[in-house]
PDB file of C-alpha atoms and ligand atoms in Angstrom:
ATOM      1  CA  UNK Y 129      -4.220 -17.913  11.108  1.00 97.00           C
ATOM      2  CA  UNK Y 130      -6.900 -18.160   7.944  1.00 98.00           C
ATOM      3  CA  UNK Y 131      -5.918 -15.349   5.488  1.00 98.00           C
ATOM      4  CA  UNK Y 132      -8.286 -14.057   2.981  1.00 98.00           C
ATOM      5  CA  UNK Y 133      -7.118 -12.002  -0.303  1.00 98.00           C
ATOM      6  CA  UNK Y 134      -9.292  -9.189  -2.114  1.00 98.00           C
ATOM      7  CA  UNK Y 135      -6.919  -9.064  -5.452  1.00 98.00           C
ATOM      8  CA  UNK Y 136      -5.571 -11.976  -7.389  1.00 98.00           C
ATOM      9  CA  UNK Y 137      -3.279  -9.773  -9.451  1.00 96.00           C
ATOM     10  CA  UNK Y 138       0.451  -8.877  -9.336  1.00 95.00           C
ATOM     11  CA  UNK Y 139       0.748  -8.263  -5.488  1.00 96.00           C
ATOM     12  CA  UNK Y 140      -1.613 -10.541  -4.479  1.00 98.00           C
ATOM     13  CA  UNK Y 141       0.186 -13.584  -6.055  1.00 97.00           C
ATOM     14  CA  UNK Y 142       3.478 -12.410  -4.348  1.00 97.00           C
ATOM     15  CA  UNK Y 143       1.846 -12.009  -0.987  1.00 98.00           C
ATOM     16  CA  UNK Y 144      -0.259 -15.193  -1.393  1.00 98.00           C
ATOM     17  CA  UNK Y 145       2.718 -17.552  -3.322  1.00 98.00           C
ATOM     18  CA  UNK Y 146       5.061 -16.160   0.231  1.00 98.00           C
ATOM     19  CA  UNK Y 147       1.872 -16.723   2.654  1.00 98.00           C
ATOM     20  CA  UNK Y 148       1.488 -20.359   1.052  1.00 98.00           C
ATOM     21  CA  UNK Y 149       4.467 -21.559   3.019  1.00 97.00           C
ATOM     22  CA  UNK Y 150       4.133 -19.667   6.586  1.00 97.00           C
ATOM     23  CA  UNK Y 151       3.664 -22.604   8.794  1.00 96.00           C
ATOM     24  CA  UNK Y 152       1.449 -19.954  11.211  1.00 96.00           C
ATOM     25  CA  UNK Y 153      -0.910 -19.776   8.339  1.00 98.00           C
ATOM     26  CA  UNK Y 154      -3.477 -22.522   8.105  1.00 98.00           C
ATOM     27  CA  UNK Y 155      -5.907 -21.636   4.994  1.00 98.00           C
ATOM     28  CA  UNK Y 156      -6.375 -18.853   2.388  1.00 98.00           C
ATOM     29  CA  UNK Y 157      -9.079 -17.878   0.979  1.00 98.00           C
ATOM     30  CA  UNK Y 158      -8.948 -15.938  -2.571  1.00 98.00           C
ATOM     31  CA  UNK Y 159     -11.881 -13.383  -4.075  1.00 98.00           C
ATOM     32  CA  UNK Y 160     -11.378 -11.812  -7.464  1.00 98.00           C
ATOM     33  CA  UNK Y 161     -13.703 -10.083  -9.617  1.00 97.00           C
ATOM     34  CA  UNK Y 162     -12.054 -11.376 -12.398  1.00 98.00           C
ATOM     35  CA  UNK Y 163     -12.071 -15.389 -12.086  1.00 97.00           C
ATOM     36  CA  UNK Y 164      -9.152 -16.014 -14.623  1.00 98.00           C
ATOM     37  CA  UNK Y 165      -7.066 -14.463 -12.183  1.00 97.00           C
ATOM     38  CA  UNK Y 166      -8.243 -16.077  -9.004  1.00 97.00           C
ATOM     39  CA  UNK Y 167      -8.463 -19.706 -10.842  1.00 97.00           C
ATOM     40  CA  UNK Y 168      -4.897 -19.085 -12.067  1.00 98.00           C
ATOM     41  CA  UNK Y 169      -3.724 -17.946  -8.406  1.00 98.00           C
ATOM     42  CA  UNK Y 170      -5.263 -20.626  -6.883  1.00 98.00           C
ATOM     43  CA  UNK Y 171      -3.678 -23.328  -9.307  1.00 98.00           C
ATOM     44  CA  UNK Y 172      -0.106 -21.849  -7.759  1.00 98.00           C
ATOM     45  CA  UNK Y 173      -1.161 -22.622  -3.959  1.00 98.00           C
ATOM     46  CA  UNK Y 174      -1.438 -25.766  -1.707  1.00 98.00           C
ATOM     47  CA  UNK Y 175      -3.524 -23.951   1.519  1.00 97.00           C
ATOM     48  CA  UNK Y 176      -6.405 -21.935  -0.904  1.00 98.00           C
ATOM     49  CA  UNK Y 177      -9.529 -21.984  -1.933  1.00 97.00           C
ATOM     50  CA  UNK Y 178     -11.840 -19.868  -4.346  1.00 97.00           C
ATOM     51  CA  UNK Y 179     -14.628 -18.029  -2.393  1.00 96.00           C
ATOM     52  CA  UNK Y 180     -17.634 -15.577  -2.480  1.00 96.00           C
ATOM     53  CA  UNK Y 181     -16.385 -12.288  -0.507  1.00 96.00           C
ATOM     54  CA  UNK Y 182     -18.893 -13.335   2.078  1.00 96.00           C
ATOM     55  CA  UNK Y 183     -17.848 -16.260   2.659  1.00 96.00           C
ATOM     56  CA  UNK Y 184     -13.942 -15.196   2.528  1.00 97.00           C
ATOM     57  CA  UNK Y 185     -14.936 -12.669   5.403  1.00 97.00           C
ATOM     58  CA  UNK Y 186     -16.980 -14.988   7.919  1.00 97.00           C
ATOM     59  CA  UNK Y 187     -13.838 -17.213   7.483  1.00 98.00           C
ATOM     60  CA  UNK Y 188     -10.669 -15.588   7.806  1.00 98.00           C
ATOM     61  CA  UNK Y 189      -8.764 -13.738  10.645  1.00 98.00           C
ATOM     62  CA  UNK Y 190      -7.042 -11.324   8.528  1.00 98.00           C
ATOM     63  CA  UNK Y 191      -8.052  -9.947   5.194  1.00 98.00           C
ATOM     64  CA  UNK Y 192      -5.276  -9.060   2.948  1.00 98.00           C
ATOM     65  CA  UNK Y 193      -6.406  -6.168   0.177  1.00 98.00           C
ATOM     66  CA  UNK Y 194      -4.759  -5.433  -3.256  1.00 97.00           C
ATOM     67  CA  UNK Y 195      -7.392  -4.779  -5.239  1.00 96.00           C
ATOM     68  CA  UNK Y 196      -8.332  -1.470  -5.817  1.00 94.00           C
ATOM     69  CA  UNK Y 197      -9.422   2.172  -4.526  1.00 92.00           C
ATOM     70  CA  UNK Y 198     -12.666   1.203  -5.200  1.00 95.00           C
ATOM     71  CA  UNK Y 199     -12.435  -2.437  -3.814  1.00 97.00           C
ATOM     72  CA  UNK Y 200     -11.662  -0.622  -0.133  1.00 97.00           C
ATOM     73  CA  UNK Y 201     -14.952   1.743  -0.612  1.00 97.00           C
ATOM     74  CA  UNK Y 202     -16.986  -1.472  -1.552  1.00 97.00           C
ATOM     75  CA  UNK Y 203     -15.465  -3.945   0.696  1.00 98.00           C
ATOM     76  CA  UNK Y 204     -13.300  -2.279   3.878  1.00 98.00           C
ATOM     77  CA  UNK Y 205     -16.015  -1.663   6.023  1.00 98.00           C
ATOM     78  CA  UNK Y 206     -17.795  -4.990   5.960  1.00 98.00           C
ATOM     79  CA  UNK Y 207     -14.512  -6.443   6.515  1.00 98.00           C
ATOM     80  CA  UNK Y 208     -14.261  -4.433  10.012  1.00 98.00           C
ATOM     81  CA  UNK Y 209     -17.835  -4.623  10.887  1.00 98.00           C
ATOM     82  CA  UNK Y 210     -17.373  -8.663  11.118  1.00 98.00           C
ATOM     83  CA  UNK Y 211     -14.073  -8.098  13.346  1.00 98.00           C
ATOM     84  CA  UNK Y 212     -11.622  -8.968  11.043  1.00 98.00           C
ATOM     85  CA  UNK Y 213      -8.428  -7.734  10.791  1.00 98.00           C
ATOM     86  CA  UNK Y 214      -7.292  -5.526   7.515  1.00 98.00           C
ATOM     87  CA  UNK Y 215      -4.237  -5.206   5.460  1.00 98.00           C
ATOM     88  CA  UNK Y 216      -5.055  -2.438   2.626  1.00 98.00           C
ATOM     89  CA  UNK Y 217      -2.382  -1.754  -0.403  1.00 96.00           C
ATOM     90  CA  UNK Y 218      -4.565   0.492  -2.133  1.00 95.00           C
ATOM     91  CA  UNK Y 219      -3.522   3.312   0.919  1.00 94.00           C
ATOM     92  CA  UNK Y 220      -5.236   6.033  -1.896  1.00 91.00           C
ATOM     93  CA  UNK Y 221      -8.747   5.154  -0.849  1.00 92.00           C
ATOM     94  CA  UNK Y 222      -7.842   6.600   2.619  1.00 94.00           C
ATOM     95  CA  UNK Y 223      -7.313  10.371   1.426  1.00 92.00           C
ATOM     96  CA  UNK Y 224     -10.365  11.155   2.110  1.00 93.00           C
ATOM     97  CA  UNK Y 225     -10.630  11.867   5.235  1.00 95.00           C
ATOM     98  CA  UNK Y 226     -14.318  10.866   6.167  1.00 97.00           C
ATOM     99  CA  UNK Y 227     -13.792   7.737   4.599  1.00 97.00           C
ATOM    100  CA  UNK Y 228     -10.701   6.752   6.567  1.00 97.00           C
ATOM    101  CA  UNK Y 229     -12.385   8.168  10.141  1.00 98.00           C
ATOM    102  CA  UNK Y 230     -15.389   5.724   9.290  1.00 98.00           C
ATOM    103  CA  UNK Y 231     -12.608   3.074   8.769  1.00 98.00           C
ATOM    104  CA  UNK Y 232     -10.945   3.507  11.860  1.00 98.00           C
ATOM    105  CA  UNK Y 233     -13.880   3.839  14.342  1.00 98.00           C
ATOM    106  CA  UNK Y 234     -15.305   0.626  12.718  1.00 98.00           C
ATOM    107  CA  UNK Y 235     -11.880  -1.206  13.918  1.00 98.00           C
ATOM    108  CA  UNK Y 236     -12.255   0.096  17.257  1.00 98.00           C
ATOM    109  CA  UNK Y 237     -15.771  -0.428  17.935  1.00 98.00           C
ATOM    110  CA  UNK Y 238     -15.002  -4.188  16.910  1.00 98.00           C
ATOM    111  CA  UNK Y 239     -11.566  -4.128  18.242  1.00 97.00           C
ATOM    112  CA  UNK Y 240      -9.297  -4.483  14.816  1.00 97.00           C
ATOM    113  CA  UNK Y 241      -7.139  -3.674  13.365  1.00 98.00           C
ATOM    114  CA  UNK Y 242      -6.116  -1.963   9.453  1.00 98.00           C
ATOM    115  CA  UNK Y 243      -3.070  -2.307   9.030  1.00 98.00           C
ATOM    116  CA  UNK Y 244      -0.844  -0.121   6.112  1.00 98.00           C
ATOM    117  CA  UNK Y 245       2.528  -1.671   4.767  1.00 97.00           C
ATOM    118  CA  UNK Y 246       5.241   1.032   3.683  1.00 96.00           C
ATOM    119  CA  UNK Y 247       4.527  -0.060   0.309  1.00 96.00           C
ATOM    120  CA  UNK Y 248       7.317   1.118  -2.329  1.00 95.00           C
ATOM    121  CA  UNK Y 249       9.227   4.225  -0.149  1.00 96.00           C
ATOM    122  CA  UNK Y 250      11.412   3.246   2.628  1.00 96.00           C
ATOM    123  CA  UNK Y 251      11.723   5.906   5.766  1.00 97.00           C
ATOM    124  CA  UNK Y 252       8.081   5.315   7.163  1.00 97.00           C
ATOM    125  CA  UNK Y 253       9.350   3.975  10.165  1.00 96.00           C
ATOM    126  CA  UNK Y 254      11.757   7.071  10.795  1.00 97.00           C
ATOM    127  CA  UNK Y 255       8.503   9.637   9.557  1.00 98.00           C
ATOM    128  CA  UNK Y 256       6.294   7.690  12.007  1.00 97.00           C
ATOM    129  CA  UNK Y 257       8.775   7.864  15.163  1.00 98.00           C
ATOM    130  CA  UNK Y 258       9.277  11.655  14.583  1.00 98.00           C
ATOM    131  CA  UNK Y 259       6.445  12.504  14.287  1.00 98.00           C
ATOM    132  CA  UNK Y 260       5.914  11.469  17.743  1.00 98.00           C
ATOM    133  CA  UNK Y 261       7.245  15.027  18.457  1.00 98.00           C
ATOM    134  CA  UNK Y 262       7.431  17.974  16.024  1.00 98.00           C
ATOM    135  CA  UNK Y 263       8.060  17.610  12.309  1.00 98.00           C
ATOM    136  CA  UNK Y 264       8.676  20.795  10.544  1.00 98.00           C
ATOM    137  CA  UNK Y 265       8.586  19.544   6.952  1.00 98.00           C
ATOM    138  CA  UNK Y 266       8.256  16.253   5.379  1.00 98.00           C
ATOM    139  CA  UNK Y 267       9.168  16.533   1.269  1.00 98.00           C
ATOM    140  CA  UNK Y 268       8.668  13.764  -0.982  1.00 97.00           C
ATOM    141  CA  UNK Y 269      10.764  14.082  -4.292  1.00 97.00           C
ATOM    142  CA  UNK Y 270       9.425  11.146  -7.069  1.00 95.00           C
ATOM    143  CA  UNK Y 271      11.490  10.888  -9.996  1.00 94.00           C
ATOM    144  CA  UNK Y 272      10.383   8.664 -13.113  1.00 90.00           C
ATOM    145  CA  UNK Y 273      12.186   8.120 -16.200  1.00 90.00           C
ATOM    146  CA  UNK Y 274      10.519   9.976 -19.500  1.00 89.00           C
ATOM    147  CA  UNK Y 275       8.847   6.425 -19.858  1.00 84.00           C
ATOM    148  CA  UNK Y 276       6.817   6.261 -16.949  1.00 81.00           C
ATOM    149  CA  UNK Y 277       4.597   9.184 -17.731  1.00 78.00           C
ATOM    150  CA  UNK Y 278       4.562   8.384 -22.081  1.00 74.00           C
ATOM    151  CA  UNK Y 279       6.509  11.523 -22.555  1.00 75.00           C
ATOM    152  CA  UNK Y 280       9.411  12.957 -24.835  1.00 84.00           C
ATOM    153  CA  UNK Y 281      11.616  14.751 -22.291  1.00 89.00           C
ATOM    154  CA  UNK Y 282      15.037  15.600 -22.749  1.00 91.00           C
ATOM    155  CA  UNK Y 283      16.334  17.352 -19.699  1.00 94.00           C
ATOM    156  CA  UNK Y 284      15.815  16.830 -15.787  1.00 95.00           C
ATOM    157  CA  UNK Y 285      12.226  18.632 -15.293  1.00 95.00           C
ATOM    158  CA  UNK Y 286       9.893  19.257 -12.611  1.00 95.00           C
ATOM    159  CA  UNK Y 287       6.725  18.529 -13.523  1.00 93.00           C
ATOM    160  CA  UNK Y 288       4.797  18.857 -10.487  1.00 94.00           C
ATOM    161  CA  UNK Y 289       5.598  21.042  -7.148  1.00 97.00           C
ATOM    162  CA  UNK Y 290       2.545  21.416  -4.111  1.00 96.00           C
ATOM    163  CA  UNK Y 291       1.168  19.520  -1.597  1.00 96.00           C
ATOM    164  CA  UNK Y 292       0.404  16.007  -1.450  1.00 95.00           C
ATOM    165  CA  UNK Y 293      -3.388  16.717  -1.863  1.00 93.00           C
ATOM    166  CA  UNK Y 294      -3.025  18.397  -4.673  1.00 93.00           C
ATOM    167  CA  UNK Y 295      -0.058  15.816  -5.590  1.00 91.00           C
ATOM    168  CA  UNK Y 296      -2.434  12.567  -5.207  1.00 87.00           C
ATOM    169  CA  UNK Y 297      -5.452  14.569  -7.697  1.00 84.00           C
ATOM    170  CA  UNK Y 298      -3.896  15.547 -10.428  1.00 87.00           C
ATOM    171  CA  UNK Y 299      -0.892  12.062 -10.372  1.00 82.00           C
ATOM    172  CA  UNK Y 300      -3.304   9.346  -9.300  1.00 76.00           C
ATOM    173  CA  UNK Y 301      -0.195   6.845 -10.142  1.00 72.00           C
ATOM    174  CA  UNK Y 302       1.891   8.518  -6.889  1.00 73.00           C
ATOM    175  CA  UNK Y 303      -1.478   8.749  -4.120  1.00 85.00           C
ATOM    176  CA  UNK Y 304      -0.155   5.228  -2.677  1.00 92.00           C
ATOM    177  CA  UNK Y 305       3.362   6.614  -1.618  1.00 94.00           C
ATOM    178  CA  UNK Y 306       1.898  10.046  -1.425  1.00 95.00           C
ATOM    179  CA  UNK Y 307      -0.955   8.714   0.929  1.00 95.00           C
ATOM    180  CA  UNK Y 308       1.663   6.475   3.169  1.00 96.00           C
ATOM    181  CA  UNK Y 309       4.298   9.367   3.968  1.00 97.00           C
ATOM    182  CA  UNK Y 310       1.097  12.034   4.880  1.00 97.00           C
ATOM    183  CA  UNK Y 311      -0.989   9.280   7.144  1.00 97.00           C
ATOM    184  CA  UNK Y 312       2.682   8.718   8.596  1.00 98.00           C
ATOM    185  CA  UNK Y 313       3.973  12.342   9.124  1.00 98.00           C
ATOM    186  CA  UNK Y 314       2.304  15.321   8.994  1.00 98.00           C
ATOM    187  CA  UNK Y 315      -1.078  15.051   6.772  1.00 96.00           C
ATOM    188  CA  UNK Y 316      -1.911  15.891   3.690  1.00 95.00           C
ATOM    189  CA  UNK Y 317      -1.935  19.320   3.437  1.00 96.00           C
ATOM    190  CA  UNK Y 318       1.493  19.874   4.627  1.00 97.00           C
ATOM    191  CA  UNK Y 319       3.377  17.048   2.657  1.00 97.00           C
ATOM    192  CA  UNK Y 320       5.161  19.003   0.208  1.00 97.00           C
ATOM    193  CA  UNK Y 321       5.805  16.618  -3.018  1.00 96.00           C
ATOM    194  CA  UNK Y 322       8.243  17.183  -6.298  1.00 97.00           C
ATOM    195  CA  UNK Y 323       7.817  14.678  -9.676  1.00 94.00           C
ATOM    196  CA  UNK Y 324      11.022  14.951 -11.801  1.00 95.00           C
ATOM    197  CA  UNK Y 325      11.097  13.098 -14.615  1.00 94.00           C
ATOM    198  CA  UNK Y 326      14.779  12.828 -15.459  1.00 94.00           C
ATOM    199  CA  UNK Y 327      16.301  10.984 -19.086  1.00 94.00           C
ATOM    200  CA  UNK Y 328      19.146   9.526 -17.142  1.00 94.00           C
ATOM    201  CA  UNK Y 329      16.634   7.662 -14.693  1.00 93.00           C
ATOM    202  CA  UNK Y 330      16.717   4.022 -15.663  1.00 90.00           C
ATOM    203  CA  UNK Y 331      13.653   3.794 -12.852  1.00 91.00           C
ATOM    204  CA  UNK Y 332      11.111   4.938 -10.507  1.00 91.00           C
ATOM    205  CA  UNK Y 333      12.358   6.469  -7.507  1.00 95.00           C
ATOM    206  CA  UNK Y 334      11.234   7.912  -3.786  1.00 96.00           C
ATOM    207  CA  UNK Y 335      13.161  10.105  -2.063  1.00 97.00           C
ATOM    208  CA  UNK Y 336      11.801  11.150   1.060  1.00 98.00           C
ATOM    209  CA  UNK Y 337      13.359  14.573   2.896  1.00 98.00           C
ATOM    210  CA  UNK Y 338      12.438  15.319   6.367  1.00 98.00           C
ATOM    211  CA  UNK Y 339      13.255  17.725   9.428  1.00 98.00           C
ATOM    212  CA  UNK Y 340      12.099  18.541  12.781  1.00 98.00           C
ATOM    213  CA  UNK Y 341      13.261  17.852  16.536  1.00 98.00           C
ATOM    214  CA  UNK Y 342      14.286  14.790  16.033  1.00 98.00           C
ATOM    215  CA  UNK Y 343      17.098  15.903  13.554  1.00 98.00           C
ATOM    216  CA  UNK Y 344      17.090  15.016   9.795  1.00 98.00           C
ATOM    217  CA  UNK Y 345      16.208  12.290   8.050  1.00 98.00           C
ATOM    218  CA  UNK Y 346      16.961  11.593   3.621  1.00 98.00           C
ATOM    219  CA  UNK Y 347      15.876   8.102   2.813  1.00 98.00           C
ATOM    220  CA  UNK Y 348      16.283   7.086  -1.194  1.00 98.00           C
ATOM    221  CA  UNK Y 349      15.033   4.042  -3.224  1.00 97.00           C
ATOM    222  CA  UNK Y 350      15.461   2.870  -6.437  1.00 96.00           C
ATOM    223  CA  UNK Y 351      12.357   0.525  -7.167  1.00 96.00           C
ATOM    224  CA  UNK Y 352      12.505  -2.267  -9.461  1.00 95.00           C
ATOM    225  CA  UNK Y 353       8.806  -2.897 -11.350  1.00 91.00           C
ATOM    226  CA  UNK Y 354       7.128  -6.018 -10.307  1.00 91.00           C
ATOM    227  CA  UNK Y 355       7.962  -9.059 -13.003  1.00 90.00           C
ATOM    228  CA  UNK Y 356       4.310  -9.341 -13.364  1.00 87.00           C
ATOM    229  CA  UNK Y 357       2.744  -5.611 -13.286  1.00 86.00           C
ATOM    230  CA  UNK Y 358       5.624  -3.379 -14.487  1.00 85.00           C
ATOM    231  CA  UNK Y 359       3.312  -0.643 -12.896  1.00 82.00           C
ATOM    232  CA  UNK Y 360       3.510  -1.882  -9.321  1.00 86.00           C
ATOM    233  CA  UNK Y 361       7.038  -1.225  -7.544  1.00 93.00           C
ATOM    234  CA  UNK Y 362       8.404  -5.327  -6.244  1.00 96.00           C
ATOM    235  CA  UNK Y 363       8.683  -3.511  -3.239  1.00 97.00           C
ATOM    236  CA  UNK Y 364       4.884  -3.006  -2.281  1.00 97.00           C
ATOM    237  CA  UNK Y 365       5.022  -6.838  -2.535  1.00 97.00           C
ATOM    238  CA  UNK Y 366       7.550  -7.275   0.077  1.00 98.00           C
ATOM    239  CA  UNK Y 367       6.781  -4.719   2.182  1.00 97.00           C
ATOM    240  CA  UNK Y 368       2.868  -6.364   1.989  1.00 98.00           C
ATOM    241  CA  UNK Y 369       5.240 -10.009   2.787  1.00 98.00           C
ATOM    242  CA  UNK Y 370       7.080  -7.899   5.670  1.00 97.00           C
ATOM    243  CA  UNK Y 371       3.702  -6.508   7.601  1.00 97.00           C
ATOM    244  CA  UNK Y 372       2.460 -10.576   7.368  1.00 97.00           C
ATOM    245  CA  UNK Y 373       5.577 -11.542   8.933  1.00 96.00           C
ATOM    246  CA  UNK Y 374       4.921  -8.835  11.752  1.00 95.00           C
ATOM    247  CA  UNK Y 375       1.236 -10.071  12.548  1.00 96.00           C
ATOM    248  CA  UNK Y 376       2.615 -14.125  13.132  1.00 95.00           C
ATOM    249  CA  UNK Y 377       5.851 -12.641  14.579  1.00 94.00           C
ATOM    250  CA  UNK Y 378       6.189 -12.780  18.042  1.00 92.00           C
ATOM    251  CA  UNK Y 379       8.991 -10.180  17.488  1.00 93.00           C
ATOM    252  CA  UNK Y 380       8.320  -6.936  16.496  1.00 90.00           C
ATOM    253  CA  UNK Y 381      11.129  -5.003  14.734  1.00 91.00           C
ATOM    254  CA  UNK Y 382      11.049  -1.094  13.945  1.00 87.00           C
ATOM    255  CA  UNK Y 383       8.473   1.522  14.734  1.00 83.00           C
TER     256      UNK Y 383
HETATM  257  N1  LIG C 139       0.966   0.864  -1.148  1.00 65.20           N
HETATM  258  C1  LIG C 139       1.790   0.903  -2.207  1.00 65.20           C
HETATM  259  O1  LIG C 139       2.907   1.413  -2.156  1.00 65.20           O
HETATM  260  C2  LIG C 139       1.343   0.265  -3.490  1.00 65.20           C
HETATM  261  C3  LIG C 139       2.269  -0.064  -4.492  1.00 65.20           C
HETATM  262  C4  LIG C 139       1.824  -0.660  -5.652  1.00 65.20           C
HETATM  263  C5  LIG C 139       0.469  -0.893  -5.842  1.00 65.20           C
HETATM  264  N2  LIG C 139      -0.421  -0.537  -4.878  1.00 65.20           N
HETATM  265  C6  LIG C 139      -1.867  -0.741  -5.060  1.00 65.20           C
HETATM  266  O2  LIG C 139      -2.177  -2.110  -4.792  1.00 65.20           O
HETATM  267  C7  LIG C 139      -3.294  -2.497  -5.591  1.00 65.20           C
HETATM  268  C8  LIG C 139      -2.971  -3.808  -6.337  1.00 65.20           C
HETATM  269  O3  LIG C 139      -1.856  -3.627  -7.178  1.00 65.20           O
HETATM  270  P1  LIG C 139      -1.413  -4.783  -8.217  1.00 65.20           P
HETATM  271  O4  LIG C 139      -0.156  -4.317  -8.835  1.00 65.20           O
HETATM  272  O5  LIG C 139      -1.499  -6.112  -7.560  1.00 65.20           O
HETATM  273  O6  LIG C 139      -2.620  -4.636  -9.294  1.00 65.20           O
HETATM  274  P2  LIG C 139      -3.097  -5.727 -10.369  1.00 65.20           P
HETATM  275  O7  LIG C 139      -3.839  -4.937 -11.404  1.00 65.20           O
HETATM  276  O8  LIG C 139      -1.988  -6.596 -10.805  1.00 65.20           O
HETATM  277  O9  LIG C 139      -4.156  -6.636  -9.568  1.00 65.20           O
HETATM  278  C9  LIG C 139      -5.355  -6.131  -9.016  1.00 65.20           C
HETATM  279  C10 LIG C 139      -6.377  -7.285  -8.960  1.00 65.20           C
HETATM  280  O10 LIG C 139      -7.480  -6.846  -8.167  1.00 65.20           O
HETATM  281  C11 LIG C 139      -8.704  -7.174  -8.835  1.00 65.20           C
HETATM  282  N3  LIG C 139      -9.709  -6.169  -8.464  1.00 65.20           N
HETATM  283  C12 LIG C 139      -9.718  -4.848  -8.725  1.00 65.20           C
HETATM  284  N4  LIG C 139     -10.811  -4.253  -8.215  1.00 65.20           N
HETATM  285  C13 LIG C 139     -11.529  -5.247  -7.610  1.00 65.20           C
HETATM  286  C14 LIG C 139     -12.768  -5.275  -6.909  1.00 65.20           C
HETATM  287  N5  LIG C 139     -13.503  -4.168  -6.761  1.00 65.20           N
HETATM  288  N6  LIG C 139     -13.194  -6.458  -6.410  1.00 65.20           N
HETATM  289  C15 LIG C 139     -12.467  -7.587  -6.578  1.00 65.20           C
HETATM  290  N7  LIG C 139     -11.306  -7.646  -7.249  1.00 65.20           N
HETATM  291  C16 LIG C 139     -10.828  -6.474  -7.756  1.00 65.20           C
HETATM  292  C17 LIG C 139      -8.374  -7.139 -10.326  1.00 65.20           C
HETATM  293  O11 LIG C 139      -9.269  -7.939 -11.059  1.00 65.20           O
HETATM  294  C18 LIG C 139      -6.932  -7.658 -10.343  1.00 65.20           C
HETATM  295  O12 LIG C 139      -6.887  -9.081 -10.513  1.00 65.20           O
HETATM  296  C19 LIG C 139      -3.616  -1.319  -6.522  1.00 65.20           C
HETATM  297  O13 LIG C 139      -4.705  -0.562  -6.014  1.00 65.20           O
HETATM  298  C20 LIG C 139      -2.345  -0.493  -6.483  1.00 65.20           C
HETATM  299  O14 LIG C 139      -2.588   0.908  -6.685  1.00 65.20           O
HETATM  300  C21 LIG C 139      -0.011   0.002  -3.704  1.00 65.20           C
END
């Protein structure tokens, strides 16, 4: 398989540095807007080379995106208009909802695929198999330590209670879980999220609350930052490493 990257940066380099030694994986190709980071990606890697996006796209099977909100409006479509496959990180660009639609009928009018990674929650794959039947509620409670949002507080606090529409507006830092858990469950509108931030949190953390016919399902993490972008969970990274192994896997675990 020939993998191209859109985004040289912190998750890139995990994804690419783990992709470098999959045997299934042939050739990379890397685009960045920023050539430092590409050139100092590329210096890390045996199977890449530095590319026009063009070029990366006629090339590669799969396209692997962690670039941007904005790099998924620019780029997304011409990736699935030339039949390639699409992994997208930045899951924020697909809140709106004519966006995504134009997305997803582009994949299947050229038969491909986008594909989402859980990212930095866990308890997609239990949100996605309930929600083969009825979900009632799906909450998602964020709590950050006073740190994360550059503020003085000195008791637990709820800073933010309403949907995930509302949630993903006015905390642009959350729409990537917030996005995940409503394109998994039971939409936007209907996600209900909480953002604590809480003095005796040493770190960012997702729990994710949920109840319907299926029964009940809590899922917790407790993310540690990525070494090289302390505002990126490590998480996304392997989760990103996870949904590579599933496309050269010829098993398939979880939903
Ligand atoms: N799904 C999740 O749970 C999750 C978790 C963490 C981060 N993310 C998202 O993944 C993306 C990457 O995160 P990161 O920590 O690697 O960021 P980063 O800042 O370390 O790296 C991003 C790289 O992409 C490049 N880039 C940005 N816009 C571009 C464009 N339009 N064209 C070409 N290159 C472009 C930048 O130059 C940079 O090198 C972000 O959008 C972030 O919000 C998702």
């Amino acid at each position: 398989m020939k993998l191209g990257f859109i985004g040289c940066g912190a998750i890139g380099t995990d994804v690419a540095i783990a992709a470098d030694s999959f045997e299934e994986i042939s050739e990379m190709f890397l685009f960045d807007k920023d050539k430092k980071a590409m050139k100092k990606l590329d210096d890390k890697l045996k199977k890449s080379s530095k590319t026009t996006l063009e070029t990366m796209i006629e090339k590669s099977d799969v396209i692997f995106e962690a670039a941007s909100q904005e790099a998924v409006s620019l780029y997304g479509k011409k990736v699935l208009d030339h039949g390639k496959d699409l992994i997208i990180m930045s899951i924020g660009s697909l809140c709106n909802e004519e966006f995504r639609n134009e997305l997803i009928n582009t994949a299947k009018k050229n038969n491909c695929k986008i594909y989402l990674p859980s990212g930095a929650v866990c308890g997609i794959d239990g949100i996605l198999s309930a929600s083969i039947d009825k979900i009632d509620t799906v909450t998602l409670v964020t709590t950050k330590p006073p740190k994360a949002i550059d503020k003085t507080i000195n008791k637990r606090t709820v800073i933010f209670r309403g949907t995930a529409r509302e949630a993903v507006e006015k905390f642009p830092k959350n729409i990537n879980v917030a996005a995940n858990l409503s394109l998994a469950g039971i939409g936007f509108n209907d996600t209900y999220v909480e953002i604590v931030v809480d003095p005796v949190a040493t770190r960012n953390s997702h729990k994710i609350l949920a109840h319907g016919r299926f029964g009940r399902l809590r899922a917790v993490v407790e993310n540690m930052p990525n070494p090289n972008n302390p505002g990126s969970s490590y998480l996304a990274s392997l989760s990103a490493i996870a949904t590579l192994k599933r496309i050269v896997n010829p098993i398939q675990i979880g939903a």
